[in-house]
Amino acid sequence: MTKQRALLIIKPDGVQRGLIGKILSRFERVGLKIIGLKFIWANEKQIKDHYPSTEAWFKKVGERTLTNYAKKGLDAKKIFKTDDAVSIGKTVKQWLVDYMQQSPVFLVVVESFDVIEIVRKLSGNTIPVLAAPGTIRGDFSHDTIDLANEQSRPLRNIIHASDSVEDGEKEIKVWFKEDELFEYPRCDEKFMFGRQ
Ligand code: ATP
Ligand code: MG
């Protein structure tokens, strides 16, 4: 079994609310190794490269809105002028480009075994109001899709976490050069995992 890497981004709402230290400590205390850190003001190209532009991703994002609206009896056409999931997903991506430039963002690359499962578990559900207590999104936010969409903005859910090893590697390349990532031992690794 080999270690894997994941990218975390503390988004502008997390940075502007002064949550960087609290969030970072959650990943450190579970035993993930921080191998890269950066505090930058992102540009449009980086954000567009970071979030996927595939039909499947737009559809997933759009369907999140449609499912939520159906539950609440809301009409997507009122906000988006369409109920096509892909078009809604494209609009949300444009909102992300603006939102991610509202302040600097804090980038973290972490490494460990099963790192994707761990970062997703600690982050919690994408929709903060549905995120379990104890998760970052559940503990620090209760934003909802309809509130966000009504204000033409993405969900303020504090953190981005890679959702697969392949996507994580692609994302890391958007933000980091290989020589900005470090290999070193953590003193508790051998004790926790029986190996490094
Ligand atoms: P992230 O990629 O940021 O870790 P995620 O994987 O949980 O989040 P994605 O589907 O990749 O969720 O969406 C990326 C981000 O876009 C979300 O974190 C959220 O901020 C925003 N977002 C996604 N869907 C919607 C939506 N329907 N309405 C508003 N914002 C959305
Ligand atoms: Mg995602």
Short mmCIF file of C-alpha atoms and ligand atoms in Angstrom, two decimals:
data_model
loop_
_atom_site.label_atom_id
_atom_site.label_comp_id
_atom_site.label_asym_id
_atom_site.label_seq_id
_atom_site.Cartn_x
_atom_site.Cartn_y
_atom_site.Cartn_z
CA MET A 1 0.00 0.00 0.00
CA THR A 2 1.40 3.38 -0.97
CA LYS A 3 0.75 6.86 0.31
CA GLN A 4 -1.35 9.29 -1.71
CA ARG A 5 -1.59 13.05 -1.88
CA ALA A 6 -4.55 15.42 -1.72
CA LEU A 7 -5.02 19.14 -2.16
CA LEU A 8 -6.90 21.23 0.38
CA ILE A 9 -7.84 24.84 -0.17
CA ILE A 10 -9.07 27.02 2.65
CA LYS A 11 -11.42 29.16 0.58
CA PRO A 12 -11.95 32.92 1.03
CA ASP A 13 -14.74 32.47 3.60
CA GLY A 14 -12.43 30.32 5.76
CA VAL A 15 -9.54 32.77 5.39
CA GLN A 16 -11.67 35.86 6.02
CA ARG A 17 -13.25 34.29 9.10
CA GLY A 18 -9.82 33.61 10.60
CA LEU A 19 -10.18 29.83 10.52
CA ILE A 20 -6.85 28.85 8.92
CA GLY A 21 -5.18 27.63 12.11
CA LYS A 22 -8.22 25.76 13.43
CA ILE A 23 -8.73 23.96 10.13
CA LEU A 24 -5.09 23.10 9.55
CA SER A 25 -4.82 21.60 13.03
CA ARG A 26 -7.64 19.13 12.27
CA PHE A 27 -5.65 17.63 9.41
CA GLU A 28 -2.44 17.57 11.42
CA ARG A 29 -3.97 15.93 14.49
CA VAL A 30 -5.45 13.00 12.54
CA GLY A 31 -1.92 12.22 11.34
CA LEU A 32 -1.81 13.56 7.78
CA LYS A 33 1.61 14.87 6.77
CA ILE A 34 1.71 18.41 5.40
CA ILE A 35 4.09 18.38 2.42
CA GLY A 36 3.21 21.73 0.85
CA LEU A 37 1.79 25.08 1.95
CA LYS A 38 1.09 28.31 0.10
CA PHE A 39 -0.88 31.49 0.74
CA ILE A 40 -1.75 33.21 -2.54
CA TRP A 41 -4.26 35.41 -4.29
CA ALA A 42 -5.50 33.06 -7.02
CA ASN A 43 -6.02 34.20 -10.60
CA GLU A 44 -8.81 33.35 -13.02
CA LYS A 45 -6.75 30.81 -14.96
CA GLN A 46 -5.74 28.87 -11.85
CA ILE A 47 -9.34 28.64 -10.68
CA LYS A 48 -10.63 27.62 -14.11
CA ASP A 49 -7.92 24.95 -14.34
CA HIS A 50 -8.59 23.76 -10.81
CA TYR A 51 -12.32 23.11 -11.15
CA PRO A 52 -13.22 20.59 -13.87
CA SER A 53 -14.87 21.66 -17.13
CA THR A 54 -16.28 18.27 -17.99
CA GLU A 55 -19.93 17.69 -18.87
CA ALA A 56 -20.09 15.20 -15.96
CA TRP A 57 -18.89 17.75 -13.38
CA PHE A 58 -21.23 20.50 -14.63
CA LYS A 59 -24.09 18.00 -14.49
CA LYS A 60 -23.25 16.90 -10.95
CA VAL A 61 -23.11 20.51 -9.74
CA GLY A 62 -26.33 21.48 -11.57
CA GLU A 63 -28.17 18.45 -10.26
CA ARG A 64 -27.21 19.44 -6.73
CA THR A 65 -29.23 22.62 -7.23
CA LEU A 66 -32.12 20.85 -8.98
CA THR A 67 -32.42 18.16 -6.28
CA ASN A 68 -32.37 20.75 -3.55
CA TYR A 69 -34.90 22.97 -5.31
CA ALA A 70 -37.24 20.02 -5.90
CA LYS A 71 -37.15 19.20 -2.17
CA LYS A 72 -38.05 22.76 -1.29
CA GLY A 73 -40.56 23.30 -4.10
CA LEU A 74 -38.41 26.05 -5.70
CA ASP A 75 -38.15 26.77 -9.42
CA ALA A 76 -34.57 26.80 -10.81
CA LYS A 77 -35.72 28.83 -13.82
CA LYS A 78 -36.36 31.83 -11.59
CA ILE A 79 -32.67 32.12 -10.73
CA PHE A 80 -30.92 30.41 -13.64
CA LYS A 81 -33.43 31.04 -16.48
CA THR A 82 -33.04 27.33 -17.26
CA ASP A 83 -33.53 23.98 -15.59
CA ASP A 84 -30.76 22.28 -17.55
CA ALA A 85 -28.28 20.79 -15.07
CA VAL A 86 -25.21 21.34 -17.30
CA SER A 87 -26.03 25.04 -17.85
CA ILE A 88 -26.58 25.52 -14.10
CA GLY A 89 -23.22 23.83 -13.44
CA LYS A 90 -21.51 26.24 -15.86
CA THR A 91 -23.01 29.23 -14.05
CA VAL A 92 -21.82 27.90 -10.68
CA LYS A 93 -18.29 27.51 -12.10
CA GLN A 94 -18.33 31.20 -13.12
CA TRP A 95 -19.44 32.10 -9.59
CA LEU A 96 -16.53 30.05 -8.22
CA VAL A 97 -14.09 32.07 -10.33
CA ASP A 98 -15.30 35.28 -8.64
CA TYR A 99 -15.63 33.83 -5.14
CA MET A 100 -12.18 32.25 -5.10
CA GLN A 101 -10.63 35.67 -5.83
CA GLN A 102 -12.38 37.54 -3.00
CA SER A 103 -9.35 37.14 -0.72
CA PRO A 104 -6.15 35.09 -0.65
CA VAL A 105 -6.62 31.34 -0.37
CA PHE A 106 -4.57 28.96 1.76
CA LEU A 107 -3.31 25.91 -0.13
CA VAL A 108 -2.23 22.71 1.57
CA VAL A 109 -0.94 19.43 0.16
CA VAL A 110 -1.26 16.51 2.54
CA GLU A 111 0.03 12.97 2.20
CA SER A 112 -0.90 9.67 3.82
CA PHE A 113 -2.59 6.32 3.31
CA ASP A 114 -6.20 6.58 2.12
CA VAL A 115 -5.78 10.33 2.18
CA ILE A 116 -8.81 11.08 -0.05
CA GLU A 117 -11.23 9.27 2.25
CA ILE A 118 -9.78 11.09 5.22
CA VAL A 119 -9.87 14.62 3.78
CA ARG A 120 -13.43 14.13 2.49
CA LYS A 121 -14.53 12.71 5.86
CA LEU A 122 -13.04 15.61 7.81
CA SER A 123 -14.49 18.18 5.35
CA GLY A 124 -18.07 16.86 5.43
CA ASN A 125 -20.96 17.20 2.99
CA THR A 126 -20.57 19.84 0.25
CA ILE A 127 -23.80 21.47 1.45
CA PRO A 128 -22.90 22.81 4.90
CA VAL A 129 -26.42 22.53 6.32
CA LEU A 130 -26.22 18.78 5.61
CA ALA A 131 -22.64 18.32 6.87
CA ALA A 132 -22.37 16.28 10.06
CA PRO A 133 -21.28 17.90 13.32
CA GLY A 134 -17.58 17.28 13.88
CA THR A 135 -16.76 17.94 10.24
CA ILE A 136 -15.25 21.25 9.14
CA ARG A 137 -18.26 22.26 7.06
CA GLY A 138 -20.68 21.02 9.73
CA ASP A 139 -18.94 22.81 12.58
CA PHE A 140 -18.24 26.15 10.93
CA SER A 141 -21.03 26.81 8.45
CA HIS A 142 -24.70 26.20 7.72
CA ASP A 143 -25.00 27.79 4.29
CA THR A 144 -27.68 26.39 1.95
CA ILE A 145 -27.96 26.00 -1.83
CA ASP A 146 -31.01 28.23 -2.14
CA LEU A 147 -29.48 31.06 -0.11
CA ALA A 148 -26.28 30.83 -2.18
CA ASN A 149 -28.02 30.60 -5.55
CA GLU A 150 -30.41 33.44 -4.68
CA GLN A 151 -27.33 35.65 -4.12
CA SER A 152 -25.60 34.41 -7.32
CA ARG A 153 -22.72 32.85 -5.44
CA PRO A 154 -21.37 29.37 -4.70
CA LEU A 155 -21.91 27.65 -1.38
CA ARG A 156 -19.61 29.13 1.25
CA ASN A 157 -18.34 25.82 2.51
CA ILE A 158 -14.90 26.90 3.79
CA ILE A 159 -12.76 24.20 2.28
CA HIS A 160 -11.96 22.34 -0.91
CA ALA A 161 -10.72 18.76 -0.66
CA SER A 162 -9.69 16.56 -3.60
CA ASP A 163 -12.24 13.84 -4.31
CA SER A 164 -10.01 11.28 -6.06
CA VAL A 165 -6.31 10.51 -6.26
CA GLU A 166 -6.25 11.35 -9.99
CA ASP A 167 -8.06 14.68 -9.56
CA GLY A 168 -5.87 15.46 -6.56
CA GLU A 169 -2.71 15.02 -8.64
CA LYS A 170 -4.13 17.26 -11.38
CA GLU A 171 -5.10 19.92 -8.83
CA ILE A 172 -1.70 19.84 -7.12
CA LYS A 173 -0.07 20.57 -10.50
CA VAL A 174 -2.24 23.67 -10.93
CA TRP A 175 -0.94 25.23 -7.71
CA PHE A 176 2.47 23.71 -6.87
CA LYS A 177 5.76 22.93 -8.57
CA GLU A 178 7.17 19.53 -7.62
CA ASP A 179 10.12 21.21 -5.81
CA GLU A 180 7.66 23.07 -3.56
CA LEU A 181 6.59 19.73 -2.06
CA PHE A 182 8.73 18.16 0.65
CA GLU A 183 9.59 14.64 1.77
CA TYR A 184 10.45 14.27 5.45
CA PRO A 185 9.53 11.89 8.29
CA ARG A 186 6.92 12.73 10.91
CA CYS A 187 8.03 11.42 14.31
CA ASP A 188 4.73 9.57 14.93
CA GLU A 189 4.44 7.85 11.53
CA LYS A 190 6.19 4.61 12.47
CA PHE A 191 4.14 4.36 15.64
CA MET A 192 0.81 4.96 13.91
CA PHE A 193 1.32 2.87 10.79
CA GLY A 194 4.13 0.45 11.66
CA ARG A 195 6.05 1.85 8.67
CA GLN A 196 6.80 5.09 6.87
P1 ATP B 1 -14.81 20.94 -3.34
O1 ATP B 1 -14.47 20.50 -4.75
O2 ATP B 1 -14.73 22.45 -3.16
O3 ATP B 1 -14.11 20.13 -2.27
P2 ATP B 1 -17.08 19.32 -3.48
O4 ATP B 1 -16.19 18.34 -4.16
O5 ATP B 1 -17.73 18.89 -2.21
O6 ATP B 1 -16.33 20.64 -3.10
P3 ATP B 1 -18.03 20.08 -6.07
O7 ATP B 1 -19.18 19.38 -6.67
O8 ATP B 1 -16.67 19.77 -6.57
O9 ATP B 1 -18.13 19.90 -4.49
O10 ATP B 1 -18.31 21.65 -6.20
C1 ATP B 1 -17.25 22.58 -6.02
C2 ATP B 1 -17.72 23.75 -5.20
O11 ATP B 1 -18.71 24.48 -5.93
C3 ATP B 1 -18.44 23.39 -3.89
O12 ATP B 1 -17.53 23.17 -2.85
C4 ATP B 1 -19.31 24.59 -3.65
O13 ATP B 1 -18.58 25.67 -3.09
C5 ATP B 1 -19.71 24.98 -5.07
N1 ATP B 1 -21.01 24.39 -5.50
C6 ATP B 1 -21.17 23.15 -6.01
N2 ATP B 1 -22.44 22.93 -6.37
C7 ATP B 1 -23.10 24.09 -6.10
C8 ATP B 1 -24.44 24.52 -6.29
N3 ATP B 1 -25.35 23.73 -6.84
N4 ATP B 1 -24.78 25.78 -5.88
C9 ATP B 1 -23.84 26.60 -5.36
N5 ATP B 1 -22.56 26.25 -5.17
C10 ATP B 1 -22.19 25.01 -5.54
MG MG B 2 -15.00 18.80 -5.82
#
